PDB file of C-alpha atoms and ligand atoms in Angstrom:
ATOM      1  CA  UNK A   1     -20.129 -14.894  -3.289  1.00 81.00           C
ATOM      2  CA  UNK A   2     -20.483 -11.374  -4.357  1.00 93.00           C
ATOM      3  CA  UNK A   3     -18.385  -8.769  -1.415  1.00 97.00           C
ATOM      4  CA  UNK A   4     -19.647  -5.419  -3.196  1.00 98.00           C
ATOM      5  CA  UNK A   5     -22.987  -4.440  -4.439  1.00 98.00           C
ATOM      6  CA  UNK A   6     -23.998  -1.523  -6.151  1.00 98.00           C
ATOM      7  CA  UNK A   7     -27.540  -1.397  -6.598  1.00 97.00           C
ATOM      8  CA  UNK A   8     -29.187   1.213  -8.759  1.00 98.00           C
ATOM      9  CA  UNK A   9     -26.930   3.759  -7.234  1.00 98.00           C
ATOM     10  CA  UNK A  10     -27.105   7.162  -8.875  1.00 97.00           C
ATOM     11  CA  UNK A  11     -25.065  10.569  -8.087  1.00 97.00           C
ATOM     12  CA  UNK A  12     -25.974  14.157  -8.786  1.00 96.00           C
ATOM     13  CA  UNK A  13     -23.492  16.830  -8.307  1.00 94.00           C
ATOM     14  CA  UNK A  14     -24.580  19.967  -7.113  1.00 87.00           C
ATOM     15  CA  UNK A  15     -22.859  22.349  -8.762  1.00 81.00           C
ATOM     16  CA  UNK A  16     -22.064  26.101  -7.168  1.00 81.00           C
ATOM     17  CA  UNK A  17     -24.116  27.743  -9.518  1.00 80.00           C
ATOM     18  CA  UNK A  18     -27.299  25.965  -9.220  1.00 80.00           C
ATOM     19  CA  UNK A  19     -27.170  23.437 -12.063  1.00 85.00           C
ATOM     20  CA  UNK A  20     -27.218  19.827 -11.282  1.00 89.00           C
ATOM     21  CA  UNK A  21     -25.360  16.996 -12.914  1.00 92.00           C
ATOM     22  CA  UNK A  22     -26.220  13.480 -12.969  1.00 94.00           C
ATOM     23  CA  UNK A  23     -22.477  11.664 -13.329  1.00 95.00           C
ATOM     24  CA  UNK A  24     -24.211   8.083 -12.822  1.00 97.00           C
ATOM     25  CA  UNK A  25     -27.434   6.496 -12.642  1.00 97.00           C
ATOM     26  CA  UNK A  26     -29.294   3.029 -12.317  1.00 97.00           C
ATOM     27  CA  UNK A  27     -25.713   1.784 -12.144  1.00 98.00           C
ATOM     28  CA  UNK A  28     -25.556  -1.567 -10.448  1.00 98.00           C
ATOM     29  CA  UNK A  29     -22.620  -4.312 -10.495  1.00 97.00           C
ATOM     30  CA  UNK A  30     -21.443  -7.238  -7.816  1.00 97.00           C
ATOM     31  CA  UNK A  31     -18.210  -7.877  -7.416  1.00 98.00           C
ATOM     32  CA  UNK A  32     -16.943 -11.504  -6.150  1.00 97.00           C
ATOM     33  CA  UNK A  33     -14.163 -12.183  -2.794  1.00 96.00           C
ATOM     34  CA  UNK A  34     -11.487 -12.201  -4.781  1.00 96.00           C
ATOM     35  CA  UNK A  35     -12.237 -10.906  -8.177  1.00 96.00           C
ATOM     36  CA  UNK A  36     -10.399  -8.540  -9.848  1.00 97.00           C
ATOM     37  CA  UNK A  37     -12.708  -6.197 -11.529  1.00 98.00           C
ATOM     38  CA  UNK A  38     -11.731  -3.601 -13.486  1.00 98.00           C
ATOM     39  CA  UNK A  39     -14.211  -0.842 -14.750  1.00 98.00           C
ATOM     40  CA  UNK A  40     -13.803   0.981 -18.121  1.00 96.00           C
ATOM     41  CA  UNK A  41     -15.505   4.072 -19.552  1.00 93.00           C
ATOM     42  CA  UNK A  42     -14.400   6.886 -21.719  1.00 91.00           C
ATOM     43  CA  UNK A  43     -12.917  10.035 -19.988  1.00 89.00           C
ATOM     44  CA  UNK A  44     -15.722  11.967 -17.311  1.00 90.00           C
ATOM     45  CA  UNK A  45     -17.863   9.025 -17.587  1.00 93.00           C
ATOM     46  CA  UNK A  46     -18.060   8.783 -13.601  1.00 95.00           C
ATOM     47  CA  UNK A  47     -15.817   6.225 -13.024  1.00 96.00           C
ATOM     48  CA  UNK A  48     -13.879   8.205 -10.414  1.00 95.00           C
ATOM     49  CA  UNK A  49     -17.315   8.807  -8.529  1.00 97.00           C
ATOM     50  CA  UNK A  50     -18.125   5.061  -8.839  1.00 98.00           C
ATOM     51  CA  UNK A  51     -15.001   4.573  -7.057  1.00 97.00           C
ATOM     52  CA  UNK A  52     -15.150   7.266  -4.554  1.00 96.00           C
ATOM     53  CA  UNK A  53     -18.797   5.881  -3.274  1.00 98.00           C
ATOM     54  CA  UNK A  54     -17.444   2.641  -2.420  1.00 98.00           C
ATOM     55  CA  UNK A  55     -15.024   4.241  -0.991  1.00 97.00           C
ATOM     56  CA  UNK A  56     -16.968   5.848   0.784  1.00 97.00           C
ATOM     57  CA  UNK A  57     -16.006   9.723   0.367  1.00 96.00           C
ATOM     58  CA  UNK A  58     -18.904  10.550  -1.731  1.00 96.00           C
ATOM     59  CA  UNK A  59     -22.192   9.555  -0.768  1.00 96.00           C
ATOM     60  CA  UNK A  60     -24.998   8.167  -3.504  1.00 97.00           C
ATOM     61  CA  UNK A  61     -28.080  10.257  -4.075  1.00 97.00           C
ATOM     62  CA  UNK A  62     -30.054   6.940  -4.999  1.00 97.00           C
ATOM     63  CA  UNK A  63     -29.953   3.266  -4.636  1.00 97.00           C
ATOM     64  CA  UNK A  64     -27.440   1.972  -2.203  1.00 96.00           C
ATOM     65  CA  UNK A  65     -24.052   0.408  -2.136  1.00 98.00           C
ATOM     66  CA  UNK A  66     -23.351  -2.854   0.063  1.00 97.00           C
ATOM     67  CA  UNK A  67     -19.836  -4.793   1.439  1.00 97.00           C
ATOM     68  CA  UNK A  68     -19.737  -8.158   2.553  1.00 94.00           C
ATOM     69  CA  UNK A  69     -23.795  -6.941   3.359  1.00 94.00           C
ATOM     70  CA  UNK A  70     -23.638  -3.532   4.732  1.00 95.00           C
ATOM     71  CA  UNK A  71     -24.396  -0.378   3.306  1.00 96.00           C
ATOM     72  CA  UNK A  72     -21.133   1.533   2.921  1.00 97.00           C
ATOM     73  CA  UNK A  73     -21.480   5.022   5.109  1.00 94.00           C
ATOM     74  CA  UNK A  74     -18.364   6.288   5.392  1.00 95.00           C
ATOM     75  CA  UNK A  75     -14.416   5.213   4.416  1.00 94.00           C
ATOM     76  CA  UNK A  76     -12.713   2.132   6.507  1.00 92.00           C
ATOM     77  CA  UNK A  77      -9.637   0.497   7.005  1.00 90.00           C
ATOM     78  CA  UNK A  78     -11.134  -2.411   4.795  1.00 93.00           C
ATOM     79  CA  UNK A  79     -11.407  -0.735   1.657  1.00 96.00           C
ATOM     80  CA  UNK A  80      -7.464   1.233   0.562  1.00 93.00           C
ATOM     81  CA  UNK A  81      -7.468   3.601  -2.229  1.00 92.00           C
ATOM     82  CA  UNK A  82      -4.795   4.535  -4.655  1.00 89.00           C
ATOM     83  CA  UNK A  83      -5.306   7.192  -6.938  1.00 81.00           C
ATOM     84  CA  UNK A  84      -3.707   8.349 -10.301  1.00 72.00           C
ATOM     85  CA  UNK A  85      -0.526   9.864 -10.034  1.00 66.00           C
ATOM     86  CA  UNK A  86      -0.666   9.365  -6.038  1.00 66.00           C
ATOM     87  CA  UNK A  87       2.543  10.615  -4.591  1.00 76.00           C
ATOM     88  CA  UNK A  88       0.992  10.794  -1.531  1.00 83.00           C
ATOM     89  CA  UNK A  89       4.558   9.038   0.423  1.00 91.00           C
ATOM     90  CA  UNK A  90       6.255  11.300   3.348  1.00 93.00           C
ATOM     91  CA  UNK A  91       9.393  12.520   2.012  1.00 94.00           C
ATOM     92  CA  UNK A  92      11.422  12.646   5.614  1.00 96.00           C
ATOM     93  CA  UNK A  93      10.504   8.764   5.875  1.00 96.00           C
ATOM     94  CA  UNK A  94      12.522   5.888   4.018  1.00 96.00           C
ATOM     95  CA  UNK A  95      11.006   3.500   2.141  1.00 95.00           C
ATOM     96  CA  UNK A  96      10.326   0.894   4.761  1.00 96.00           C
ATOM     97  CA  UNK A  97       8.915   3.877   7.199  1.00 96.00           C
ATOM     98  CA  UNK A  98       6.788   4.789   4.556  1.00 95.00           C
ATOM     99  CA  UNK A  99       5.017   1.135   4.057  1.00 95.00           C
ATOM    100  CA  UNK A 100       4.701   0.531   8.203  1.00 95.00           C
ATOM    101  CA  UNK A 101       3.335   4.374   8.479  1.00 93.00           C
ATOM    102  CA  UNK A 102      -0.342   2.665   8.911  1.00 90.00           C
ATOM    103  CA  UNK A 103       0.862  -0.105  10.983  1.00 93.00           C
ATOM    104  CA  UNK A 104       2.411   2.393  13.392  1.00 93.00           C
ATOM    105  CA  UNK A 105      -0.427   4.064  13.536  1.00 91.00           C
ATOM    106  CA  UNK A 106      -2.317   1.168  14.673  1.00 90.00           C
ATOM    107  CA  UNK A 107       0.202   0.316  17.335  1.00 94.00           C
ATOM    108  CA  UNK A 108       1.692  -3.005  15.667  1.00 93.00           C
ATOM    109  CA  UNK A 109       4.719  -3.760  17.569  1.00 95.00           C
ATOM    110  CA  UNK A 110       8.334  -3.170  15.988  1.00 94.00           C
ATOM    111  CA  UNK A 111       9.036  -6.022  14.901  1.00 95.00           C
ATOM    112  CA  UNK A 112       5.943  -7.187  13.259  1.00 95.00           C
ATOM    113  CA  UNK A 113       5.595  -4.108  11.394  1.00 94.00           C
ATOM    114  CA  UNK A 114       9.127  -4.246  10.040  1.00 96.00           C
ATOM    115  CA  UNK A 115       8.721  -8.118   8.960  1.00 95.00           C
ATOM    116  CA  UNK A 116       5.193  -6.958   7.188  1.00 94.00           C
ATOM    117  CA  UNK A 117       6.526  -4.234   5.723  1.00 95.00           C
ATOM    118  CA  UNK A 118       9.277  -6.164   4.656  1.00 95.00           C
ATOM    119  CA  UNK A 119       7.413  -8.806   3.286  1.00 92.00           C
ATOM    120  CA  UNK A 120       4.882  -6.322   1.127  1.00 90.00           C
ATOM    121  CA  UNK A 121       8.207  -4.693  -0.350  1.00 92.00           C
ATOM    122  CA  UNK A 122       9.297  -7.848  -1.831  1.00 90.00           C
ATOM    123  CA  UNK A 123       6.603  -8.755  -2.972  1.00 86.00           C
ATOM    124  CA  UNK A 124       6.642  -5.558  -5.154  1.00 85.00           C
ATOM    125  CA  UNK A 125       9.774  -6.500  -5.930  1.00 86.00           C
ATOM    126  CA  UNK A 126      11.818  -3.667  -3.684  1.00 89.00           C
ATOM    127  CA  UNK A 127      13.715  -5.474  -1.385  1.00 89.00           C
ATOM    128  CA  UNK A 128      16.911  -4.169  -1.072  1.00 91.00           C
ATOM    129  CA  UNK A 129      15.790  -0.350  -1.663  1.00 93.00           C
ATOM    130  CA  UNK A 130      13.961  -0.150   1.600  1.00 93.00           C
ATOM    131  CA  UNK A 131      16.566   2.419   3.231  1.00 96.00           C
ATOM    132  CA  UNK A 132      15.811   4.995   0.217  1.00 96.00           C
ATOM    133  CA  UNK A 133      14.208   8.057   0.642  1.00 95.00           C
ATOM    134  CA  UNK A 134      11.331   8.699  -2.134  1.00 92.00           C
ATOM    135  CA  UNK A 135      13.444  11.339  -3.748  1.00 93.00           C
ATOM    136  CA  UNK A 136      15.885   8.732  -4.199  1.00 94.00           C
ATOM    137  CA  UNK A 137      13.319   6.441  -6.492  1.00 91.00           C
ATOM    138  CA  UNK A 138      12.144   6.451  -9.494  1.00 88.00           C
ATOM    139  CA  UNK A 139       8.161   7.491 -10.077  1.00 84.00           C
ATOM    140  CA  UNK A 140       7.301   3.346 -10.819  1.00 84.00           C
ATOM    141  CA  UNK A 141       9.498   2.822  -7.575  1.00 89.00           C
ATOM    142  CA  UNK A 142       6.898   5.735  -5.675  1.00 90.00           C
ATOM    143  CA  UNK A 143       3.701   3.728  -7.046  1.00 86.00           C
ATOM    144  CA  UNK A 144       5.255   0.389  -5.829  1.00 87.00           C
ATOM    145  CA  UNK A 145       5.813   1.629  -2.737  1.00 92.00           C
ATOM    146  CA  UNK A 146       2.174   3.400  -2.546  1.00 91.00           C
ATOM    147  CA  UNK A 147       1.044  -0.198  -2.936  1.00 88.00           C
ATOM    148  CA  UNK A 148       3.314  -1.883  -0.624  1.00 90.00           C
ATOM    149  CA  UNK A 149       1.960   0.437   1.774  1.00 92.00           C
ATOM    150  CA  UNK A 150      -1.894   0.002   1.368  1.00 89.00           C
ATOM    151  CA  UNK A 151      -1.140  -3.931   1.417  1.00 88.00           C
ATOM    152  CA  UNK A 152       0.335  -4.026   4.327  1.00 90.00           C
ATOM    153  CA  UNK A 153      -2.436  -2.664   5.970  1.00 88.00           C
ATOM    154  CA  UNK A 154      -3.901  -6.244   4.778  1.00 88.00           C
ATOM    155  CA  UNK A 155      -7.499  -4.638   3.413  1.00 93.00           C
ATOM    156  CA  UNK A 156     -10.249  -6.601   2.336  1.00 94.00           C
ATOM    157  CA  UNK A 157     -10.716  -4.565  -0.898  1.00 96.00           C
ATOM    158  CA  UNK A 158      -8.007  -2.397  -3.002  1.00 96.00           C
ATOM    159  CA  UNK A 159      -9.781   0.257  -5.047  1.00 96.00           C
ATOM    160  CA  UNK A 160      -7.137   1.624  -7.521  1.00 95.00           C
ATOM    161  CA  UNK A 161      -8.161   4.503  -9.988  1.00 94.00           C
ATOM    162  CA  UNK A 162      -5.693   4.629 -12.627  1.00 93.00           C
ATOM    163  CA  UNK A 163      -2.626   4.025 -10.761  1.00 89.00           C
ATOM    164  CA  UNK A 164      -0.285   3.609 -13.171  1.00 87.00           C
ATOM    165  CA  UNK A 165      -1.120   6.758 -15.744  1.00 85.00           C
ATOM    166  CA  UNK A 166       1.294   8.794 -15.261  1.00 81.00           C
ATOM    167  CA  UNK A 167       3.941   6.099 -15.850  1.00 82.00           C
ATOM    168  CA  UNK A 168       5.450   5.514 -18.791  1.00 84.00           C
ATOM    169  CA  UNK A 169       4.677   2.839 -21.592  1.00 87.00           C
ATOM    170  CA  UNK A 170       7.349   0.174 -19.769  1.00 86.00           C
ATOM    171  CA  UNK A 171       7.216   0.630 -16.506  1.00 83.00           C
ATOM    172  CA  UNK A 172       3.816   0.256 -16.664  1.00 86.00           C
ATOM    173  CA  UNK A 173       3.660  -2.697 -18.202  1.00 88.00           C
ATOM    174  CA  UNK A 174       6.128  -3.695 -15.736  1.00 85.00           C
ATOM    175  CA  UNK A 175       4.033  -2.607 -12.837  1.00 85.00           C
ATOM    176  CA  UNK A 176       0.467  -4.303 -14.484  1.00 90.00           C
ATOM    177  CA  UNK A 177       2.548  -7.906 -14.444  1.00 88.00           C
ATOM    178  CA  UNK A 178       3.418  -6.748 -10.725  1.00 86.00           C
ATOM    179  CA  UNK A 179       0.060  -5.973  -9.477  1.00 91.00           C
ATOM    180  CA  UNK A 180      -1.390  -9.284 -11.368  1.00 91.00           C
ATOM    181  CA  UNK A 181       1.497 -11.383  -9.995  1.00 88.00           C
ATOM    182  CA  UNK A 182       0.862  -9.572  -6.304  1.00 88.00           C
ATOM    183  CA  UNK A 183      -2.885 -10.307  -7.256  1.00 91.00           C
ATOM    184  CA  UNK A 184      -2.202 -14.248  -7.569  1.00 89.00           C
ATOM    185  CA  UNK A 185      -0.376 -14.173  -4.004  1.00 87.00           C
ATOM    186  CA  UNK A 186      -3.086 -12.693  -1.926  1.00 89.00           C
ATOM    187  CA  UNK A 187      -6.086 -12.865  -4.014  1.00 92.00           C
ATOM    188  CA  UNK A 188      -7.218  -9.456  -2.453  1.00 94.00           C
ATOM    189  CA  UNK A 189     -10.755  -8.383  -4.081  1.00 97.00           C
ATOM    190  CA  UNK A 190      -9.807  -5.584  -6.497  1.00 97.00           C
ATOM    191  CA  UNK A 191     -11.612  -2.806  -8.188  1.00 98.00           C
ATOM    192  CA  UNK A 192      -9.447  -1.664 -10.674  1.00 98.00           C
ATOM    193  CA  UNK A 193     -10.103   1.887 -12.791  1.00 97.00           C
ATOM    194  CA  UNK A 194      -8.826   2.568 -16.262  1.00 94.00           C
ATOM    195  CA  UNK A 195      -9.748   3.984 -19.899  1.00 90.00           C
ATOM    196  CA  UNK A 196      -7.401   1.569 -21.544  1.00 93.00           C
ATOM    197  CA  UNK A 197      -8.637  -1.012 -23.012  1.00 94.00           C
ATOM    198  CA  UNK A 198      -5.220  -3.300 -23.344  1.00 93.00           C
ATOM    199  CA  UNK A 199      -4.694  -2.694 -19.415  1.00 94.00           C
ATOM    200  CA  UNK A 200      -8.124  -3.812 -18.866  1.00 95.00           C
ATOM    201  CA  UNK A 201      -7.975  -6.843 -20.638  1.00 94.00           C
ATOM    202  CA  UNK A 202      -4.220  -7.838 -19.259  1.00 93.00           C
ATOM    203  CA  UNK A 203      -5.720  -7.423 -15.580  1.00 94.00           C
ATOM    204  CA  UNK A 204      -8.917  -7.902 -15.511  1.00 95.00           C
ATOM    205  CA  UNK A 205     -11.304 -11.381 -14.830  1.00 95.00           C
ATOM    206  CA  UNK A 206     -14.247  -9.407 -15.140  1.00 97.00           C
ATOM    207  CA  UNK A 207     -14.228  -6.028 -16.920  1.00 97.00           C
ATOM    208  CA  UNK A 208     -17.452  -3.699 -16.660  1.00 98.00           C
ATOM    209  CA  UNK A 209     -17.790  -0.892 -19.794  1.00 97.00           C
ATOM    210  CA  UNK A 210     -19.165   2.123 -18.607  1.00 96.00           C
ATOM    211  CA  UNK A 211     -21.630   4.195 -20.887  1.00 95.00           C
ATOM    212  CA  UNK A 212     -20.593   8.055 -21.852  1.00 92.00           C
ATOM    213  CA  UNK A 213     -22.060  10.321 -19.370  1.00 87.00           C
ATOM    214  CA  UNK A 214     -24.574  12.564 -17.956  1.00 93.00           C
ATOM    215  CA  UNK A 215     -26.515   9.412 -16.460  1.00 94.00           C
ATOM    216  CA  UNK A 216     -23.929   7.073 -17.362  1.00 95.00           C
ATOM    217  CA  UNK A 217     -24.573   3.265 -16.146  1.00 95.00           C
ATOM    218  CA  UNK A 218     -22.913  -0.096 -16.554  1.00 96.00           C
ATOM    219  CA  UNK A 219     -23.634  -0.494 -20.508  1.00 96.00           C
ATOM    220  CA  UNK A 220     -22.136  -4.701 -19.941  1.00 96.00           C
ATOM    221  CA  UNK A 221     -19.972  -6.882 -18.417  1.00 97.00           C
ATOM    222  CA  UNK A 222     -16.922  -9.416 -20.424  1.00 97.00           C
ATOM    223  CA  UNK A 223     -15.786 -11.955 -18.442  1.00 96.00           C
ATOM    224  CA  UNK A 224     -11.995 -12.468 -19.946  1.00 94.00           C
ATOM    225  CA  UNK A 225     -11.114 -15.829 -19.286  1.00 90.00           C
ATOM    226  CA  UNK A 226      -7.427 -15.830 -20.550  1.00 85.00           C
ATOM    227  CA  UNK A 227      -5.287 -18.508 -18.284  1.00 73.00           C
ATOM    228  CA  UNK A 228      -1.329 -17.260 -17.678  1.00 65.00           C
ATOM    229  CA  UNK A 229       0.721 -15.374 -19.533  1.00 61.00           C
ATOM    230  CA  UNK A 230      -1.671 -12.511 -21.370  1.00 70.00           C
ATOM    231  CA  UNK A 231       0.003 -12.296 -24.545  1.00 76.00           C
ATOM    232  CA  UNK A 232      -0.874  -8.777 -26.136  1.00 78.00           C
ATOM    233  CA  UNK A 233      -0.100 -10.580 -29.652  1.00 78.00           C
ATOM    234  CA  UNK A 234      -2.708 -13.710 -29.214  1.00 85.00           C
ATOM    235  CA  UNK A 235      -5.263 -14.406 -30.385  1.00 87.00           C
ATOM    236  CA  UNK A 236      -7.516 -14.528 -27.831  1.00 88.00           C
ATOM    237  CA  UNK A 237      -6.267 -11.952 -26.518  1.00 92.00           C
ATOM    238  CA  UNK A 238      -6.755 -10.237 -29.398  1.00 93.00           C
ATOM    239  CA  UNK A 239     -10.878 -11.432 -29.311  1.00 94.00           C
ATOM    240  CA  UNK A 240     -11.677  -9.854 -26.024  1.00 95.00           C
ATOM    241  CA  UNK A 241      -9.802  -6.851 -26.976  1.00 95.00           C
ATOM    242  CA  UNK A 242     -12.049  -6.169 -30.220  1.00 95.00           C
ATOM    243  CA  UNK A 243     -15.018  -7.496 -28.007  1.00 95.00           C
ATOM    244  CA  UNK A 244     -14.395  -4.297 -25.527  1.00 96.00           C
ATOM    245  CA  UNK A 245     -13.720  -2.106 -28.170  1.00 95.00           C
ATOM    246  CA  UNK A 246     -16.698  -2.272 -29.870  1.00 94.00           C
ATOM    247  CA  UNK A 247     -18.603  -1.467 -26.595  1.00 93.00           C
ATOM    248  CA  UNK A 248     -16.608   1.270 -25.767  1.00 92.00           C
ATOM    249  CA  UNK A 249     -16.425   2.742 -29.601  1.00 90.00           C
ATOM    250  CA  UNK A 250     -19.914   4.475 -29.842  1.00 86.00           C
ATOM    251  CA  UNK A 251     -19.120   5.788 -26.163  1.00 84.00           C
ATOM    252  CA  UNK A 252     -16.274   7.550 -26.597  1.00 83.00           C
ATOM    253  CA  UNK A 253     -17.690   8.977 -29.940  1.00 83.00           C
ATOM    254  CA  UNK A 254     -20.921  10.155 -27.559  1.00 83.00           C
ATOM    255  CA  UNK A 255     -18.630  11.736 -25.190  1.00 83.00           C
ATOM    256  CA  UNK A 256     -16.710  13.575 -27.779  1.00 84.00           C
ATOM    257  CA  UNK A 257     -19.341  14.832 -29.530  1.00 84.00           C
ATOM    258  CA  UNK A 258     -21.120  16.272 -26.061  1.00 78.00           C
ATOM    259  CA  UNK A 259     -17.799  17.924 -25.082  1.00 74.00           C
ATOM    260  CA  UNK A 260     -18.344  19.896 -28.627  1.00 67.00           C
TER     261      UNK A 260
HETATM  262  N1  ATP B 301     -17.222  17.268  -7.121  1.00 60.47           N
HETATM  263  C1  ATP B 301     -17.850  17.392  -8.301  1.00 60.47           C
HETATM  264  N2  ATP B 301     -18.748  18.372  -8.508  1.00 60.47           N
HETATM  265  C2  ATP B 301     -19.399  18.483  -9.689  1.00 60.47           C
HETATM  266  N3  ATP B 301     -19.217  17.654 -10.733  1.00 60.47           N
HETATM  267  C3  ATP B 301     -18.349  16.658 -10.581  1.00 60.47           C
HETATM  268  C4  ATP B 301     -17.605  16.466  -9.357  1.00 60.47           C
HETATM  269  N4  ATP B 301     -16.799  15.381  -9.519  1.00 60.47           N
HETATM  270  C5  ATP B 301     -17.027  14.930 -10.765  1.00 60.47           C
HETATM  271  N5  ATP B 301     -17.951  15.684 -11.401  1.00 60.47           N
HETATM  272  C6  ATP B 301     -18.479  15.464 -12.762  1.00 60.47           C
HETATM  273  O1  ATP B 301     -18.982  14.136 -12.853  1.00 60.47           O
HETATM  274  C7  ATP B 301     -18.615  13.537 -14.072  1.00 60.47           C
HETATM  275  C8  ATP B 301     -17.861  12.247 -13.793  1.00 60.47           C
HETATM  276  O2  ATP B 301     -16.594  12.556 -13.214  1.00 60.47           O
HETATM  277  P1  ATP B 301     -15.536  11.442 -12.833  1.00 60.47           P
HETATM  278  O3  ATP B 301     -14.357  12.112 -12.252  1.00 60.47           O
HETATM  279  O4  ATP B 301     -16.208  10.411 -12.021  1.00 60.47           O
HETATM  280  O5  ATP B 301     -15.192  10.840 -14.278  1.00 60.47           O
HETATM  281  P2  ATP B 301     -14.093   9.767 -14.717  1.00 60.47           P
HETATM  282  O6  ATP B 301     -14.800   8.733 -15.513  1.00 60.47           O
HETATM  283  O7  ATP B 301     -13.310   9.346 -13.564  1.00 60.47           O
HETATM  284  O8  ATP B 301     -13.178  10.635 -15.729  1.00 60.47           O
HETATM  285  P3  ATP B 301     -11.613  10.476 -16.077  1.00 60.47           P
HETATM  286  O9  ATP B 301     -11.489   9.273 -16.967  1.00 60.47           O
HETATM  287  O10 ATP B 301     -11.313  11.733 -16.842  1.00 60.47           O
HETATM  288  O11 ATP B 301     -10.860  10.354 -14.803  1.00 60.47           O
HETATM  289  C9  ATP B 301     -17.810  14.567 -14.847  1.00 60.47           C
HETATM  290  O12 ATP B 301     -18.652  15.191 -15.780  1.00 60.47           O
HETATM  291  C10 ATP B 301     -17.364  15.564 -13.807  1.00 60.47           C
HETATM  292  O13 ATP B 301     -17.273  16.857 -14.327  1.00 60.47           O
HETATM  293 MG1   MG B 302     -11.287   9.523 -13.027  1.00 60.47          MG
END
């Protein structure tokens, strides 16, 4: 059963000095309950816009955009975002503050909100550091927390756009066999943004390859069906990973060559 629908959506920016740009057009995917989708494209391809639509803080010029039926009009509770490089947590709050902010917010008593918040940070594997102010953690620690926190507002879709960039090479591999184990516990639908291809293919069941913009569109869709542990060094592994790269290839080499 498909939860999102984008159905020949297209954006144009309107740009300050007159000139329009077309980021996206006659781009149209579903995405399952409970898939984890991750979308691909070179750099300025419009995968950020893609994103922010179904998020709802950008609005489609053309076609429309559906959850669980209805158009999208506006940003909900249902649908959390975590951007790239987010280090969006409140400094004067501790960790555990932090993650029951939006449960506060919403009036959840005391001490529901602590056991939920409690629960999310374990299962991001931060128990024990729940009494540490975010200048007391590391930048993997921040990101963990940033997640804890949109999960425990329990949404029916997490929309991350490359949220683990500006990590480095082992945390984030740490943090991609996080989010896939967190993944397997609550089976939350996820729409998950990256350029890299190996992050792709570790988390994603479905991955969607973007074409190089202006009017850039869903160019096809691998279904990676790899079962437990994603060795980087197997074979199939391997297979999927040439399989992407040769649909991404002659889109990164377009984009280059219209940045010139
Ligand atoms: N608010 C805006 N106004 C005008 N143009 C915009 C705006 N936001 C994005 N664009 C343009 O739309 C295109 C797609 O941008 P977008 O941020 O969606 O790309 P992206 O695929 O996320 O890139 P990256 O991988 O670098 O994050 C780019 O050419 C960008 O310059
Ligand atoms: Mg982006």
């Amino acid at each position: 059963m498909s939860l999102v629908s984008f159905d020949d959506v297209g954006k144009t920016y309107r740009s300050l000095q007159g000139v329009d740009y077309q980021a996206v057009e006659h781009f149209s995917v579903e995405i399952e309950v409970g898939e984890f989708f991750c979308l691909l494209g070179p750099s300025g391809c419009g995968k950020t816009t893609v994103l922010k639509m179904l998020a709802g803080f950008e609005a489609p010029t053309s076609g429309q955009i559906l959850m669980g039926g209805r158009p999208v009009t506006g940003a909900g509770r249902d649908r959390a975002v975590v951007f790239q490089g987010d280090d969006s947590l409140y400094g004067w709050l501790t960790a555990i503050e932090n993650v029951e902010f939006g449960l506060r917010l919403r009036h959840v008593g005391k001490a529901e909100r602590r056991e939920r918040a409690m629960h999310y940070l374990k299962l991001v594997g931060l128990g024990g550091q729940e009494q540490k102010y975010p200048a007391e953690l590391s930048g993997g620690m921040k990101q963990r927390i940033q997640i804890a926190r949109v999960l425990a507002n329990e949404p029916q879709m997490l929309l991350m756009d490359e949220p683990f960039a500006a990590l480095d090479a082992q945390t984030r591999s740490l943090m991609q066999l996080e989010l896939a184990n967190i993944w397997q516990a609550t089976r939350t639908t996820v729409l998950f943004i990256t350029h890299d291809i190996d992050e792709a293919v570790t988390l994603g069941k479905r991955i969607g390859v973007m074409e190089a913009g202006p009017r850039s569109r869903v160019k096809g869709v691998v279904e990676v069906a790899l079962d437990g542990a994603r060795r980087r060094t197997d074979d199939p592994f391997l297979r999927y990973y040439k399989q992407v790269y040769e649909m991404i290839r002659d889109e990164v080499a377009k984009s280059i060559a219209r940045a010139d």
